[in-house]
Amino acid sequence: MGVLNMTKKIVIVGGVAGGATAAARLRRIDEQSHIVMFEKGEHISFANCGLPYYIGGVIEERSKLLVQTVEGMSHKFKLDIRNLTEVIKINRNEKSVTVKHVITGQEYKESYDYLILSPGARAIVPPIKGIQEAKNLFTLRNIPDTDKIKLWVGEQKPQKAVVIGGGFIGLEMAENLHHLGIEVTIVEASNQVMAPLDYEMAQIVHQHIRDMGSTLILNDGVQSFENTGKKIILTSGLELESDMTILSVGVRPENELAISADLNVGSRGGIIVNEYLQTEDPFIYAIGDAIEVKDLVQQIPTMVPLAWPANRQGRIVADNIYGKNIAYKGTLGTAIAKVFDLTVAVTGNNEKTLNGLGVPFQAIHIHPLSHAGYYPGGHQLSLKLTFNPEDGSIYGVQGVGLDGVDKRIDVIATAIKAGLTVYDLPELELAYAPPYSSAKDPVNMLGYVASNIVDGALRTFHYHEIEKLISDGATLIDVREKEEFDLGTIPGAKNIPLSEIRERIVEFPKEKTIYITCQVGLRGYLATRVLAENGIEAVNLSGGYKTYSQAYGLKQQSTLNCINK
Ligand SMILES: Cc1cc2nc3c(=O)[nH]c(=O)nc-3n(C[C@H](O)[C@H](O)[C@H](O)COP(=O)(O)OP(=O)(O)OC[C@H]3O[C@@H](n4cnc5c(N)ncnc54)[C@H](O)[C@@H]3O)c2cc1C
């Protein structure tokens, strides 16, 4: 492997995603090194991501969560694993750590040549009135948390659960508790669940959660816990009964060790590392949820507590300790979650982020079928792409749907990483047969629509601009067929079906921009082309009435609807 041939002693703090990956890779690089992995918990290398599904009974055996045991991994990789041992201090001047056995309290020092910090993150527990007295309140991070929840469910047989926080883990827990037949209420302080989604995409999730029979309360937080947690009073004054409450309002990096060793942390508390994952101390590296990373697209600092970065960094850090100098270039934040029957996935920058940064961008929405319409079982999925309107470079994508979301997001994540632009997306030759896709895959479609915009062949407007446009006197034409229009349209829209547009061209005023809407954006685009040929300037509603109705929570379309014109 071309590595330096000197036996090293490497100490790792944290024995799960990042730490265990680093340990295994270190051993594969060098058979001689002394690798000590400290883990304050009992378990190492367990499947954090599977915990909600074990609670819900989808994963039936607890042992399946324990990917490696202390004995098994020690033996397999010749590691010195010390679980139930917390690292309590880094003594940088003497290159040692002070550790404490969590049961015996015994303290000692362990020297290192290189130290890897992978201590992860911890669940945020805000100082809400009554929270300390709440007996039915749980957070979820590790196996003991899981055991407590599982025990409570088994013994107390809760009828009603409240999940506080609508992030990935909160929603996975909501789904799994619902799966157990528990009535679930989700309380989210902001106006949407799943922060990496933009609002109109999150609205699809909101509707689905409600359709599945769970209660979703947005724009409301917890003011206090009463009666040992059995009653929850919200900021709005609303009172909820709860037999069990899951608190899932985010995580904060485990940075105390680093701070007390005078290592730099960023504004959100993440340990600062260079591109080789080295802190300012050349003998100390840090990885995983505890570090600040660069947003791969914008190259600005961010925090992304996910498993892929932790695993990737675990491997890189081992390589770099052995002189390979592999740069970690940044994190896209590619993420996916199952929310009841929906798949929700994202990568890169969404509109909220780009607006916040003041980065000029364009966004498009499409609602293609997951596979060929004539083959049974296709479902409409909703995709939103953000990109640079000047050069077509891709900023990010979000997808929500019953089927086929994951692979589209993964392809775009790959495209962003490879530096492809929207012009490259139509050129991607993706696997097609009717049960899987269409000859023009949704990824190709995103590329066609976005490149039309960059070329100036298509101008779009967005659902959130409509109200002002109408009040300013804009002309909005719905080009769907009359039967569709009659089922529901945007207030203020007039119906001129695409099929009649050429005969009725005189009805379009030439002196002003015409705003066009259709079902998903395709017929609207065709209409703008006809109008343009007739000297009429027209812009098309991104994602059509489908995006509009999703954004405003109108139930006209269900997520199972297959209209794709
Ligand atoms: C319920 C749940 C579901 C998740 N689902 C997903 C998912 O679907 N997809 C995804 O990408 N990510 C998911 N994640 C996030 C993912 O698990 C983390 O991003 C990943 O585990 C981070 O790896 P890490 O090594 O930084 O930290 P961890 O894997 O958390 O490991 C850190 C370990 O360090 C130990 N430790 C901390 N301080 C010390 C100390 N001083 N001394 C000794 N030991 C210490 C901790 O006890 C902990 O075991 C999920 C997380 C949870 C909790």
Coordinates of C-alpha atoms and ligand atoms in Angstrom, one line a residue:
M1 CA 0.0 0.0 0.0
G2 CA 3.0 2.3 -0.1
V3 CA 2.7 3.2 3.6
L4 CA 5.3 4.2 6.1
N5 CA 6.7 1.1 7.8
M6 CA 6.7 2.3 11.4
T7 CA 4.5 0.6 14.0
K8 CA 2.0 3.2 15.3
K9 CA -0.2 3.4 18.3
I10 CA -3.6 4.8 17.3
V11 CA -6.3 5.6 19.9
I12 CA -9.9 6.0 18.7
V13 CA -12.6 7.7 20.8
G14 CA -16.0 6.3 19.8
G15 CA -16.7 2.8 18.6
V16 CA -19.6 3.1 16.3
A17 CA -19.9 4.4 12.7
G18 CA -16.8 6.5 12.2
G19 CA -14.6 5.0 14.9
A20 CA -15.2 1.3 14.0
T21 CA -14.7 2.0 10.3
A22 CA -11.4 3.7 11.0
A23 CA -10.3 0.9 13.2
A24 CA -11.0 -1.8 10.6
R25 CA -9.3 0.2 7.9
L26 CA -6.3 0.9 10.0
R27 CA -5.9 -2.8 10.6
R28 CA -6.2 -3.6 6.9
I29 CA -3.4 -1.1 6.1
D30 CA -1.0 -2.2 8.8
E31 CA -1.0 -5.5 10.6
Q32 CA 1.4 -4.3 13.2
S33 CA -0.1 -1.1 14.6
H34 CA -1.6 -1.0 18.1
I35 CA -5.2 0.2 17.7
V36 CA -7.1 1.0 20.9
M37 CA -10.7 1.9 20.5
F38 CA -12.5 3.4 23.5
E39 CA -16.3 3.3 23.6
K40 CA -18.2 4.6 26.7
G41 CA -21.2 2.6 25.9
E42 CA -21.5 -1.2 26.2
H43 CA -22.0 -1.7 22.4
I44 CA -19.8 -1.0 19.5
S45 CA -20.5 -0.8 15.8
F46 CA -24.3 -1.1 16.2
A47 CA -26.9 -0.1 13.6
N48 CA -28.1 3.3 14.8
C49 CA -30.1 3.7 11.6
G50 CA -32.0 0.5 12.4
L51 CA -33.1 1.4 15.9
P52 CA -36.5 2.9 15.0
Y53 CA -37.4 -0.3 13.0
Y54 CA -36.5 -2.6 15.9
I55 CA -38.8 -0.5 18.1
G56 CA -41.5 -0.8 15.5
G57 CA -41.0 -4.6 15.2
V58 CA -40.0 -4.4 11.6
I59 CA -36.6 -5.7 12.6
E60 CA -37.6 -8.5 14.9
E61 CA -34.3 -9.5 16.5
R62 CA -32.3 -7.2 18.7
S63 CA -29.1 -9.1 17.8
K64 CA -29.5 -7.9 14.2
L65 CA -28.7 -4.4 15.4
L66 CA -25.4 -5.5 16.8
V67 CA -23.3 -5.5 13.6
Q68 CA -20.1 -6.3 15.5
T69 CA -19.6 -7.5 19.1
V70 CA -16.5 -6.4 21.2
E71 CA -15.2 -10.0 21.1
G72 CA -15.9 -10.6 17.5
M73 CA -14.4 -7.3 16.2
S74 CA -11.4 -7.5 18.6
H75 CA -10.6 -11.0 17.2
K76 CA -11.4 -10.3 13.6
F77 CA -9.3 -7.1 13.4
K78 CA -6.8 -7.7 16.2
L79 CA -8.0 -4.6 18.0
D80 CA -7.7 -3.5 21.6
I81 CA -11.4 -2.5 22.2
R82 CA -12.3 -1.1 25.6
N83 CA -16.0 -0.6 25.9
L84 CA -17.7 1.0 28.9
T85 CA -14.6 3.2 29.0
E86 CA -15.0 7.0 28.6
V87 CA -12.2 9.2 27.4
I88 CA -12.4 12.1 29.8
K89 CA -9.4 14.2 28.8
I90 CA -6.9 14.7 26.0
N91 CA -3.4 15.5 27.3
R92 CA -2.0 16.9 24.1
N93 CA 1.4 17.9 25.5
E94 CA 2.2 14.2 26.5
K95 CA 0.1 12.7 23.7
S96 CA -2.1 10.7 25.9
V97 CA -5.7 10.4 26.9
T98 CA -7.2 10.0 30.4
V99 CA -9.9 7.4 30.5
K100 CA -12.4 6.3 33.1
H101 CA -14.2 3.0 33.3
V102 CA -17.9 3.9 33.6
I103 CA -18.7 1.1 36.1
T104 CA -15.6 0.8 38.2
G105 CA -14.7 4.4 38.0
Q106 CA -11.1 3.4 37.5
E107 CA -9.0 6.0 35.7
Y108 CA -5.8 5.7 33.8
K109 CA -3.9 7.2 31.0
E110 CA -3.3 5.7 27.5
S111 CA -0.6 7.2 25.2
Y112 CA -1.1 7.6 21.5
D113 CA 0.9 8.4 18.4
Y114 CA -2.3 9.5 16.6
L115 CA -5.7 10.1 18.1
I116 CA -9.0 9.9 16.2
L117 CA -12.0 11.5 17.6
S118 CA -15.3 10.0 16.5
P119 CA -17.6 10.8 19.5
G120 CA -20.7 11.5 17.5
A121 CA -23.5 13.8 18.5
R122 CA -26.1 13.7 21.3
A123 CA -29.8 14.4 21.2
I124 CA -30.7 18.0 22.2
V125 CA -32.8 18.1 25.3
P126 CA -34.1 21.7 25.7
P127 CA -34.8 23.1 29.2
I128 CA -38.6 22.9 29.0
K129 CA -40.6 23.2 32.2
G130 CA -41.4 19.8 33.6
I131 CA -39.0 17.9 31.4
Q132 CA -36.9 16.5 34.3
E133 CA -40.0 15.1 36.0
A134 CA -41.4 13.5 32.8
K135 CA -41.2 9.8 33.2
N136 CA -42.5 8.8 29.8
L137 CA -40.0 10.9 27.8
F138 CA -37.4 9.3 25.6
T139 CA -34.6 10.3 23.2
L140 CA -33.1 7.8 20.7
R141 CA -29.4 7.6 20.0
N142 CA -28.2 4.1 21.0
I143 CA -29.0 0.6 22.2
P144 CA -29.8 1.5 25.8
D145 CA -32.2 4.2 24.6
T146 CA -33.8 1.7 22.3
D147 CA -34.1 -0.9 25.1
K148 CA -35.9 1.7 27.3
I149 CA -38.4 2.6 24.7
K150 CA -39.0 -1.1 23.8
L151 CA -39.5 -1.9 27.4
W152 CA -41.9 1.0 27.9
V153 CA -43.9 -0.1 24.9
G154 CA -44.0 -3.7 26.1
E155 CA -44.9 -3.0 29.7
Q156 CA -47.0 0.2 29.6
K157 CA -48.8 -0.6 26.3
P158 CA -49.2 3.1 25.4
Q159 CA -52.2 4.1 23.4
K160 CA -51.1 7.6 22.6
A161 CA -47.6 8.8 21.7
V162 CA -46.3 12.3 21.0
V163 CA -43.3 12.8 18.8
I164 CA -41.7 16.2 19.3
G165 CA -39.7 17.2 16.2
G166 CA -40.4 16.4 12.6
G167 CA -36.9 15.5 11.4
F168 CA -35.8 12.2 9.9
I169 CA -35.6 10.3 13.2
G170 CA -38.8 11.8 14.6
L171 CA -40.7 10.8 11.5
E172 CA -39.2 7.3 11.5
M173 CA -40.2 6.9 15.1
A174 CA -43.7 8.2 14.3
E175 CA -44.1 5.6 11.6
N176 CA -42.8 2.8 13.7
L177 CA -45.0 3.7 16.7
H178 CA -48.0 3.9 14.3
H179 CA -47.0 0.5 13.0
L180 CA -47.4 -0.8 16.6
G181 CA -51.0 0.5 16.6
I182 CA -50.2 3.5 18.7
E183 CA -52.0 6.8 18.0
V184 CA -49.3 9.3 17.1
T185 CA -49.2 13.0 17.2
I186 CA -46.2 14.8 15.7
V187 CA -45.4 18.3 17.0
E188 CA -43.1 20.5 14.9
A189 CA -42.2 24.1 15.8
S190 CA -41.5 25.2 12.3
N191 CA -44.0 25.3 9.4
Q192 CA -42.8 22.1 7.9
V193 CA -41.3 18.7 8.7
M194 CA -38.0 17.5 7.1
A195 CA -35.9 20.7 7.0
P196 CA -33.9 19.6 4.0
L197 CA -37.0 19.7 1.9
D198 CA -38.5 23.0 0.6
Y199 CA -41.9 23.9 1.9
E200 CA -44.0 22.7 -1.1
M201 CA -42.2 19.4 -1.1
A202 CA -42.7 19.0 2.6
Q203 CA -46.4 19.6 2.1
I204 CA -46.7 16.3 0.2
V205 CA -45.3 14.6 3.4
H206 CA -47.7 16.6 5.6
Q207 CA -50.6 15.4 3.6
H208 CA -49.4 11.8 3.6
I209 CA -48.8 11.7 7.4
R210 CA -52.4 12.9 7.9
D211 CA -53.8 10.5 5.3
M212 CA -52.1 7.7 7.3
G213 CA -54.1 8.7 10.3
S214 CA -51.5 10.4 12.4
T215 CA -51.9 14.0 13.7
L216 CA -49.5 16.6 12.6
I217 CA -49.2 19.9 14.5
L218 CA -47.0 22.5 12.8
N219 CA -45.9 25.9 14.0
D220 CA -46.2 24.9 17.6
G221 CA -43.7 24.0 20.3
V222 CA -43.8 22.5 23.8
Q223 CA -44.3 24.9 26.6
S224 CA -44.4 22.5 29.4
F225 CA -44.7 18.9 30.5
E226 CA -47.3 18.3 33.3
N227 CA -48.3 15.4 35.4
T228 CA -44.9 13.6 35.0
G229 CA -45.2 14.0 31.2
K230 CA -48.7 12.6 30.8
K231 CA -49.9 16.0 29.7
I232 CA -48.0 18.2 27.2
I233 CA -48.9 21.9 27.0
L234 CA -48.1 23.5 23.7
T235 CA -47.2 27.2 23.1
S236 CA -50.5 27.7 21.4
G237 CA -52.2 26.5 24.6
L238 CA -53.2 23.2 23.1
E239 CA -53.0 20.3 25.5
L240 CA -52.0 16.8 24.5
E241 CA -52.3 13.5 26.4
S242 CA -49.3 11.3 26.1
D243 CA -48.5 7.8 27.2
M244 CA -45.1 8.1 25.8
T245 CA -43.2 11.0 24.2
I246 CA -40.2 10.9 21.8
L247 CA -38.1 14.0 21.9
S248 CA -36.3 14.4 18.6
V249 CA -35.4 18.0 18.1
G250 CA -32.0 17.6 16.7
V251 CA -28.5 16.7 17.8
R252 CA -25.4 18.7 18.9
P253 CA -21.9 17.5 18.4
E254 CA -20.0 15.8 21.3
N255 CA -17.3 18.4 21.4
E256 CA -16.4 18.8 25.1
L257 CA -13.3 16.7 24.9
A258 CA -12.0 18.7 21.9
I259 CA -12.9 22.1 23.5
S260 CA -11.2 21.2 26.8
A261 CA -8.1 20.2 24.8
D262 CA -8.2 23.7 23.1
L263 CA -9.1 22.4 19.7
N264 CA -11.1 24.8 17.6
V265 CA -14.8 24.3 17.1
G266 CA -17.0 26.2 14.6
S267 CA -20.1 28.4 15.2
R268 CA -22.4 25.3 15.5
G269 CA -19.9 23.5 17.7
G270 CA -18.4 21.1 15.2
I271 CA -14.7 20.3 15.6
I272 CA -12.8 22.1 12.9
V273 CA -10.6 19.9 10.7
N274 CA -8.7 20.5 7.5
E275 CA -9.4 18.6 4.3
Y276 CA -7.3 15.7 5.6
L277 CA -9.6 15.6 8.7
Q278 CA -6.8 16.8 10.9
T279 CA -7.4 19.2 13.7
E280 CA -4.9 22.0 14.3
D281 CA -3.0 19.4 16.3
P282 CA -1.3 17.3 13.6
F283 CA -1.6 14.2 15.8
I284 CA -5.3 14.5 16.4
Y285 CA -7.9 13.8 13.7
A286 CA -11.7 14.1 14.0
I287 CA -14.5 12.6 12.0
G288 CA -18.3 12.0 11.9
D289 CA -21.1 13.8 13.5
A290 CA -18.8 15.8 15.8
I291 CA -17.0 17.7 13.0
E292 CA -17.8 20.7 10.8
V293 CA -17.6 19.8 7.2
K294 CA -17.7 21.8 3.9
D295 CA -20.9 21.9 2.0
L296 CA -19.7 20.3 -1.2
V297 CA -21.6 22.6 -3.5
Q298 CA -21.0 26.0 -1.9
Q299 CA -17.7 25.1 -0.1
I300 CA -19.0 26.8 3.1
P301 CA -18.9 25.3 6.6
T302 CA -21.9 23.1 7.6
M303 CA -22.8 20.2 9.9
V304 CA -24.2 17.0 8.4
P305 CA -24.7 14.3 11.0
L306 CA -25.2 11.3 8.7
A307 CA -23.8 7.8 8.3
W308 CA -22.2 8.1 4.9
P309 CA -19.9 11.0 5.9
A310 CA -18.9 9.2 9.1
N311 CA -18.0 6.0 7.2
R312 CA -16.2 7.7 4.4
Q313 CA -14.2 9.9 6.8
G314 CA -13.4 6.8 8.9
R315 CA -11.7 5.2 6.0
I316 CA -9.9 8.4 4.8
V317 CA -8.6 9.2 8.3
A318 CA -6.9 5.8 8.5
D319 CA -5.4 6.2 5.0
N320 CA -4.1 9.7 5.9
I321 CA -2.5 8.5 9.2
Y322 CA -0.6 6.2 6.9
G323 CA 0.5 9.0 4.7
K324 CA -1.9 8.7 1.8
N325 CA -3.2 12.4 2.0
I326 CA -6.7 11.8 0.7
A327 CA -8.8 14.9 0.9
Y328 CA -12.4 14.9 2.1
K329 CA -13.8 17.4 -0.3
G330 CA -17.1 18.1 1.4
T331 CA -20.6 16.7 2.1
L332 CA -23.6 16.9 -0.1
G333 CA -26.1 15.9 2.6
T334 CA -27.6 13.1 0.5
A335 CA -30.3 11.7 2.7
I336 CA -33.3 9.5 2.4
A337 CA -36.1 8.4 4.7
K338 CA -39.2 6.3 4.6
V339 CA -42.2 8.2 5.9
F340 CA -45.0 5.7 6.1
D341 CA -45.4 4.7 2.4
L342 CA -43.5 7.7 1.0
T343 CA -39.8 7.9 0.2
V344 CA -38.3 11.3 0.9
A345 CA -34.8 12.0 -0.4
V346 CA -32.6 15.0 -1.0
T347 CA -29.1 15.9 -2.0
G348 CA -27.3 19.3 -2.3
N349 CA -28.8 22.7 -1.7
N350 CA -32.5 23.4 -1.5
E351 CA -34.2 26.7 -2.3
K352 CA -34.2 27.8 1.3
T353 CA -30.4 27.4 1.6
L354 CA -29.8 29.2 -1.7
N355 CA -32.1 32.1 -0.7
G356 CA -30.4 32.3 2.7
L357 CA -27.0 32.5 1.0
G358 CA -28.1 34.9 -1.7
V359 CA -27.0 32.6 -4.4
P360 CA -28.9 33.2 -7.7
F361 CA -30.6 30.0 -8.8
Q362 CA -33.5 28.5 -10.7
A363 CA -35.8 25.8 -9.5
I364 CA -37.9 23.4 -11.5
H365 CA -40.6 20.8 -10.4
I366 CA -41.6 17.8 -12.4
H367 CA -44.0 15.0 -11.6
P368 CA -43.1 12.0 -13.8
L369 CA -44.2 8.4 -13.3
S370 CA -41.8 6.1 -11.6
H371 CA -41.9 3.8 -14.5
A372 CA -43.7 3.5 -17.9
G373 CA -47.4 4.4 -17.5
Y374 CA -48.6 1.4 -19.5
Y375 CA -46.9 -1.0 -17.1
P376 CA -48.9 -1.6 -13.9
G377 CA -47.9 -0.2 -10.6
G378 CA -46.3 3.1 -11.6
H379 CA -46.6 6.0 -9.3
Q380 CA -46.2 9.7 -9.8
L381 CA -43.1 11.1 -8.0
S382 CA -42.4 14.8 -7.4
L383 CA -38.9 16.1 -8.1
K384 CA -37.5 19.5 -7.6
L385 CA -34.1 20.5 -9.0
T386 CA -32.1 23.7 -8.2
F387 CA -29.4 24.9 -10.5
N388 CA -27.3 27.8 -11.6
P389 CA -29.3 29.7 -14.3
E390 CA -26.1 30.9 -16.0
D391 CA -24.1 27.8 -16.5
G392 CA -26.5 25.0 -15.6
S393 CA -24.4 23.6 -12.7
I394 CA -26.6 21.6 -10.4
Y395 CA -27.1 22.7 -6.8
G396 CA -29.4 20.1 -5.5
V397 CA -32.5 17.9 -5.8
Q398 CA -35.4 16.8 -3.7
G399 CA -37.7 13.9 -4.3
V400 CA -40.9 12.7 -2.7
G401 CA -43.0 9.7 -3.9
L402 CA -44.1 6.2 -3.4
D403 CA -41.6 4.6 -5.7
G404 CA -38.5 5.3 -7.7
V405 CA -37.3 8.3 -5.7
D406 CA -34.1 6.8 -4.3
K407 CA -32.4 6.0 -7.6
R408 CA -33.2 9.5 -9.1
I409 CA -31.7 11.2 -6.1
D410 CA -28.6 9.0 -6.2
V411 CA -28.0 9.7 -9.9
I412 CA -28.2 13.4 -9.3
A413 CA -25.9 13.1 -6.3
T414 CA -23.4 11.4 -8.5
A415 CA -23.9 14.1 -11.2
I416 CA -23.2 16.9 -8.8
K417 CA -20.1 15.1 -7.5
A418 CA -18.9 14.6 -11.0
G419 CA -19.4 18.3 -11.8
L420 CA -22.1 17.6 -14.5
T421 CA -24.5 20.3 -15.5
V422 CA -28.2 20.2 -16.4
Y423 CA -27.0 19.8 -20.0
D424 CA -25.5 16.4 -19.1
L425 CA -28.6 15.0 -17.5
P426 CA -30.4 14.2 -20.8
E427 CA -27.3 12.4 -21.9
L428 CA -27.3 10.0 -19.1
E429 CA -28.1 6.6 -20.5
L430 CA -30.0 5.0 -17.6
A431 CA -31.3 1.5 -17.4
Y432 CA -34.8 1.2 -18.9
A433 CA -37.5 -1.4 -19.2
P434 CA -41.1 -0.7 -18.5
P435 CA -41.2 -2.1 -14.9
Y436 CA -38.3 0.2 -13.9
S437 CA -38.4 3.5 -15.8
S438 CA -39.3 5.2 -19.0
A439 CA -37.1 5.6 -22.1
K440 CA -36.8 9.2 -21.0
D441 CA -36.0 8.7 -17.3
P442 CA -37.2 11.4 -14.8
V443 CA -33.5 12.4 -14.5
N444 CA -33.4 13.0 -18.2
M445 CA -36.6 15.0 -18.0
L446 CA -35.1 17.2 -15.2
G447 CA -32.2 17.9 -17.6
Y448 CA -34.5 18.7 -20.6
V449 CA -36.6 21.2 -18.6
A450 CA -33.6 22.8 -16.8
S451 CA -31.6 23.2 -20.0
N452 CA -34.5 24.8 -21.7
I453 CA -34.5 27.4 -18.9
V454 CA -30.7 28.0 -19.1
D455 CA -31.1 28.3 -22.9
G456 CA -33.9 30.8 -22.5
A457 CA -36.4 28.6 -24.4
L458 CA -38.6 28.3 -21.3
R459 CA -39.4 30.9 -18.6
T460 CA -41.1 29.8 -15.5
F461 CA -42.8 31.2 -12.5
H462 CA -43.6 29.6 -9.1
Y463 CA -46.6 28.8 -7.0
H464 CA -45.7 31.3 -4.3
E465 CA -45.6 34.2 -6.9
I466 CA -49.2 33.6 -8.1
E467 CA -51.2 35.5 -5.5
K468 CA -49.3 38.7 -6.1
L469 CA -49.3 38.2 -9.9
I470 CA -53.1 37.9 -9.8
S471 CA -53.6 40.9 -7.6
D472 CA -51.4 42.9 -9.9
G473 CA -53.7 42.0 -12.8
A474 CA -51.7 39.2 -14.5
T475 CA -53.5 37.0 -17.0
L476 CA -53.3 33.3 -15.9
I477 CA -54.4 30.7 -18.4
D478 CA -55.0 27.1 -17.4
V479 CA -54.4 25.0 -20.6
R480 CA -55.8 21.7 -19.2
E481 CA -59.0 20.2 -20.6
K482 CA -62.3 21.7 -19.3
E483 CA -63.1 18.6 -17.3
E484 CA -59.8 18.9 -15.4
F485 CA -60.2 22.6 -15.0
D486 CA -63.7 22.1 -13.5
L487 CA -62.3 19.7 -10.9
G488 CA -60.2 22.6 -9.5
T489 CA -57.9 25.3 -10.6
I490 CA -55.9 28.3 -9.4
P491 CA -58.3 31.1 -8.4
G492 CA -58.2 33.7 -11.1
A493 CA -57.2 31.3 -13.9
K494 CA -59.1 31.2 -17.2
N495 CA -59.4 28.0 -19.2
I496 CA -58.1 27.7 -22.8
P497 CA -57.2 24.1 -23.4
L498 CA -54.0 23.4 -25.2
S499 CA -56.0 21.5 -27.9
E500 CA -57.9 24.8 -28.7
I501 CA -55.0 27.3 -28.3
R502 CA -54.3 27.8 -32.0
E503 CA -58.0 28.6 -32.9
R504 CA -58.3 30.9 -29.9
I505 CA -55.0 32.7 -30.2
V506 CA -56.8 36.0 -30.5
E507 CA -58.0 35.7 -26.9
F508 CA -54.4 36.1 -25.7
P509 CA -53.4 39.7 -25.2
K510 CA -50.2 40.4 -27.1
E511 CA -49.1 43.4 -25.1
K512 CA -48.5 41.6 -21.8
T513 CA -46.8 38.5 -20.4
I514 CA -49.2 35.5 -20.2
Y515 CA -48.9 33.2 -17.2
I516 CA -49.7 29.6 -18.1
T517 CA -50.6 26.6 -15.9
C518 CA -51.4 23.0 -16.7
Q519 CA -51.3 19.8 -14.7
V520 CA -47.6 19.2 -14.2
G521 CA -45.9 21.7 -16.5
L522 CA -45.6 19.8 -19.8
R523 CA -48.7 21.1 -21.6
G524 CA -47.9 24.5 -20.2
Y525 CA -44.5 24.4 -21.9
L526 CA -46.0 23.3 -25.2
A527 CA -48.5 26.2 -24.9
T528 CA -45.7 28.7 -24.3
R529 CA -44.0 27.5 -27.5
V530 CA -47.2 28.0 -29.6
L531 CA -47.6 31.4 -28.1
A532 CA -44.0 32.4 -28.7
E533 CA -44.4 31.4 -32.3
N534 CA -47.3 33.8 -32.4
G535 CA -45.3 36.7 -30.9
I536 CA -46.9 36.3 -27.4
E537 CA -44.6 36.2 -24.4
A538 CA -45.6 33.5 -22.0
V539 CA -44.2 31.9 -18.8
N540 CA -45.1 28.5 -17.4
L541 CA -45.9 27.5 -13.9
S542 CA -43.2 25.2 -12.5
G543 CA -44.7 21.9 -11.8
G544 CA -48.2 23.1 -12.8
Y545 CA -51.3 22.7 -10.8
K546 CA -49.8 19.6 -9.2
T547 CA -47.1 21.6 -7.4
Y548 CA -49.6 24.4 -6.6
S549 CA -52.1 22.0 -5.1
Q550 CA -49.4 20.2 -3.2
A551 CA -48.0 23.5 -1.8
Y552 CA -51.4 24.6 -0.6
G553 CA -52.4 21.2 0.7
L554 CA -55.4 20.9 -1.7
K555 CA -56.5 17.3 -1.8
Q556 CA -57.5 17.4 -5.5
Q557 CA -54.6 15.1 -6.3
S558 CA -53.5 12.1 -4.3
T559 CA -50.0 10.8 -4.3
L560 CA -51.3 7.7 -6.1
N561 CA -52.7 9.8 -9.0
C562 CA -51.1 8.9 -12.3
I563 CA -52.2 11.8 -14.5
N564 CA -49.0 12.8 -16.1
K565 CA -49.8 15.1 -18.9
Ligands
LIG1 C1 -32.1 6.6 15.5 C2 -31.1 7.0 14.4 C3 -31.3 6.7 13.1 C4 -30.4 7.1 12.1 N1 -30.7 6.9 10.8 C5 -29.8 7.3 9.9 C6 -30.0 7.0 8.5 O1 -31.0 6.3 8.2 N2 -29.1 7.4 7.6 C7 -28.0 8.1 8.0 O2 -27.2 8.5 7.1 N3 -27.7 8.4 9.3 C8 -28.6 8.0 10.2 N4 -28.3 8.2 11.5 C9 -27.1 9.0 11.8 C10 -25.9 8.1 11.9 O3 -26.1 7.1 12.8 C11 -24.7 9.0 12.4 O4 -24.5 10.0 11.5 C12 -23.4 8.2 12.6 O5 -23.6 7.1 13.5 C13 -22.3 9.1 13.1 O6 -21.2 8.4 13.3 P1 -20.1 8.9 14.4 O7 -19.0 7.9 14.5 O8 -19.8 10.3 14.2 O9 -21.0 8.8 15.8 P2 -21.7 7.5 16.4 O10 -21.9 6.5 15.4 O11 -22.8 8.1 17.2 O12 -20.6 7.0 17.4 C14 -20.1 7.8 18.5 C15 -19.8 6.9 19.7 O13 -18.8 7.6 20.4 C16 -19.1 7.3 21.8 N5 -18.4 8.3 22.6 C17 -18.7 9.6 22.7 N6 -17.9 10.3 23.5 C18 -17.0 9.3 24.0 C19 -16.0 9.4 24.9 N7 -15.6 10.5 25.4 N8 -15.3 8.3 25.2 C20 -15.7 7.1 24.6 N9 -16.7 7.0 23.8 C21 -17.4 8.1 23.4 C22 -20.6 7.3 21.9 O14 -21.0 6.5 23.0 C23 -21.0 6.7 20.6 O15 -21.2 5.3 20.7 C24 -29.2 7.8 12.5 C25 -29.0 8.1 13.9 C26 -29.9 7.6 14.8 C27 -29.6 7.9 16.2

